[in-house]
mmCIF file of C-alpha atoms and ligand atoms in Angstrom:
data_model
loop_
_atom_site.group_PDB
_atom_site.id
_atom_site.type_symbol
_atom_site.label_atom_id
_atom_site.label_comp_id
_atom_site.label_asym_id
_atom_site.label_seq_id
_atom_site.Cartn_x
_atom_site.Cartn_y
_atom_site.Cartn_z
ATOM 1 C CA MET A 1 -0.009 0.131 -0.096
ATOM 2 C CA PRO A 2 1.433 3.494 -0.926
ATOM 3 C CA SER A 3 2.366 5.942 2.160
ATOM 4 C CA LEU A 4 1.830 9.617 1.887
ATOM 5 C CA PRO A 5 4.766 11.667 1.849
ATOM 6 C CA LYS A 6 6.090 12.825 4.794
ATOM 7 C CA PRO A 7 5.446 16.715 5.156
ATOM 8 C CA VAL A 8 8.515 18.501 4.182
ATOM 9 C CA ARG A 9 10.095 21.130 7.141
ATOM 10 C CA ARG A 10 11.083 23.936 4.521
ATOM 11 C CA PRO A 11 13.379 26.164 6.658
ATOM 12 C CA TRP A 12 12.370 29.266 5.345
ATOM 13 C CA GLN A 13 8.709 28.616 6.220
ATOM 14 C CA PRO A 14 7.463 29.629 9.760
ATOM 15 C CA ALA A 15 6.984 26.600 12.186
ATOM 16 C CA PRO A 16 3.410 25.741 12.780
ATOM 17 C CA ALA A 17 1.987 27.268 15.701
ATOM 18 C CA LYS A 18 1.688 25.052 18.617
ATOM 19 C CA ARG A 19 -1.496 24.378 20.097
ATOM 20 C CA VAL A 20 -2.308 25.739 23.869
ATOM 21 C CA TYR A 21 -1.877 22.484 25.599
ATOM 22 C CA GLU A 22 1.786 22.228 23.792
ATOM 23 C CA GLN A 23 2.748 25.350 24.837
ATOM 24 C CA HIS A 24 1.724 24.648 28.320
ATOM 25 C CA THR A 25 3.735 21.798 28.436
ATOM 26 C CA ALA A 26 6.470 23.127 26.877
ATOM 27 C CA ARG A 27 6.692 26.047 29.398
ATOM 28 C CA SER A 28 5.874 23.664 32.256
ATOM 29 C CA PRO A 29 6.452 19.569 32.036
ATOM 30 C CA GLU A 30 4.206 19.351 35.204
ATOM 31 C CA TYR A 31 0.926 20.121 32.798
ATOM 32 C CA GLY A 32 1.389 16.775 31.506
ATOM 33 C CA THR A 33 1.520 14.662 34.868
ATOM 34 C CA ALA A 34 -1.324 12.800 36.423
ATOM 35 C CA ARG A 35 -0.680 15.016 39.522
ATOM 36 C CA TRP A 36 -1.734 17.961 37.868
ATOM 37 C CA GLN A 37 -4.648 16.021 35.876
ATOM 38 C CA ARG A 38 -5.888 14.991 39.429
ATOM 39 C CA ALA A 39 -5.658 18.600 41.153
ATOM 40 C CA ARG A 40 -7.063 20.024 38.111
ATOM 41 C CA ALA A 41 -10.268 17.800 38.049
ATOM 42 C CA ALA A 42 -10.547 17.975 41.835
ATOM 43 C CA HIS A 43 -10.755 21.752 41.527
ATOM 44 C CA LEU A 44 -13.022 21.960 38.584
ATOM 45 C CA ALA A 45 -15.417 19.443 40.474
ATOM 46 C CA THR A 46 -15.197 21.657 43.627
ATOM 47 C CA CYS A 47 -15.466 25.244 41.620
ATOM 48 C CA PRO A 48 -17.199 24.204 38.126
ATOM 49 C CA CYS A 49 -18.216 27.888 37.001
ATOM 50 C CA CYS A 50 -16.058 30.583 35.568
ATOM 51 C CA VAL A 51 -15.196 33.081 38.156
ATOM 52 C CA GLU A 52 -14.741 35.810 35.619
ATOM 53 C CA CYS A 53 -17.762 35.509 34.029
ATOM 54 C CA THR A 54 -19.799 34.948 37.561
ATOM 55 C CA LYS A 55 -18.390 38.600 38.236
ATOM 56 C CA GLN A 56 -20.049 39.430 35.118
ATOM 57 C CA GLY A 57 -23.435 38.132 36.019
ATOM 58 C CA ARG A 58 -22.981 35.319 33.654
ATOM 59 C CA THR A 59 -22.862 31.379 34.529
ATOM 60 C CA THR A 60 -20.710 29.754 32.222
ATOM 61 C CA PRO A 61 -19.116 26.394 32.704
ATOM 62 C CA ALA A 62 -15.054 26.346 33.621
ATOM 63 C CA THR A 63 -13.086 24.284 31.400
ATOM 64 C CA VAL A 64 -9.687 25.455 32.620
ATOM 65 C CA VAL A 65 -7.742 25.491 35.979
ATOM 66 C CA ASP A 66 -5.607 28.829 35.871
ATOM 67 C CA HIS A 67 -3.089 30.027 38.260
ATOM 68 C CA ILE A 68 -3.875 33.310 39.616
ATOM 69 C CA THR A 69 -0.200 34.293 39.936
ATOM 70 C CA PRO A 70 1.215 32.491 36.873
ATOM 71 C CA VAL A 71 3.821 30.023 37.622
ATOM 72 C CA ARG A 72 6.245 32.134 35.734
ATOM 73 C CA LEU A 73 5.941 35.150 37.623
ATOM 74 C CA GLY A 74 6.541 33.034 41.031
ATOM 75 C CA GLY A 75 3.039 31.391 41.728
ATOM 76 C CA ALA A 76 2.973 28.097 43.282
ATOM 77 C CA PHE A 77 2.179 25.181 40.900
ATOM 78 C CA TYR A 78 0.214 23.155 43.320
ATOM 79 C CA ASP A 79 -0.959 25.390 45.759
ATOM 80 C CA SER A 80 -4.615 25.250 45.188
ATOM 81 C CA SER A 81 -5.288 28.745 46.801
ATOM 82 C CA ASN A 82 -3.575 29.531 43.551
ATOM 83 C CA TYR A 83 -6.342 28.248 41.144
ATOM 84 C CA GLN A 84 -9.260 29.649 39.802
ATOM 85 C CA SER A 85 -11.795 27.951 37.440
ATOM 86 C CA LEU A 86 -12.185 29.792 33.969
ATOM 87 C CA CYS A 87 -13.843 29.351 30.840
ATOM 88 C CA ARG A 88 -11.376 29.152 27.629
ATOM 89 C CA PRO A 89 -12.493 32.748 26.326
ATOM 90 C CA CYS A 90 -11.874 34.405 30.157
ATOM 91 C CA HIS A 91 -8.413 32.052 30.158
ATOM 92 C CA GLN A 92 -7.177 33.343 26.712
ATOM 93 C CA ALA A 93 -8.031 36.640 27.788
ATOM 94 C CA LYS A 94 -6.129 36.476 31.073
ATOM 95 C CA SER A 95 -3.170 34.879 29.272
ATOM 96 C CA ALA A 96 -3.121 37.621 26.764
ATOM 97 C CA SER A 97 -2.792 40.320 29.346
ATOM 98 C CA GLU A 98 -0.261 38.479 31.312
ATOM 99 C CA ARG A 99 1.886 37.886 28.358
ATOM 100 C CA LEU A 100 2.349 41.788 28.701
ATOM 101 C CA LYS A 101 4.081 41.603 32.395
ATOM 102 C CA THR A 102 7.554 41.117 32.805
ATOM 103 C CA PRO A 103 8.728 37.671 34.867
ATOM 104 C CA LYS A 104 10.826 38.667 38.158
ATOM 105 C CA GLY A 105 14.300 38.603 37.524
ATOM 106 C CA VAL A 106 14.396 38.303 33.851
ATOM 107 C CA GLY A 107 14.969 41.976 32.811
ATOM 108 C CA GLY A 108 12.142 42.728 30.046
ATOM 109 C CA GLN A 109 12.154 39.349 28.362
ATOM 110 C CA ASN A 110 9.003 37.926 27.361
ATOM 111 C CA PRO A 111 8.347 34.631 25.872
HETATM 112 ZN ZN1 LIG B 201 -15.360 33.027 31.675
#
């Protein structure tokens, strides 16, 4: 049976964009661990609604457990008091605003 040719990576073309999960696991391999999956599931079971939507008077199911203080800015990864439930649009908006912040001690470098 003939097989499809492998996609050719041309150096002059930009690399394909990584998915959000891959970006997270690239930054912190902890996101791929069973411990994180358990902590995430436990938090979503306790707080099933998006906290940002709730502040605006909407009831939206949360799908993302967000670190209130980002890990790259010194937030504790497994501290449940640093977790908040968010829906994907709210998490993307928060992440976008956090990209503008500078990590401590890194002298203005943003990922
Ligand atoms: Zn939301």
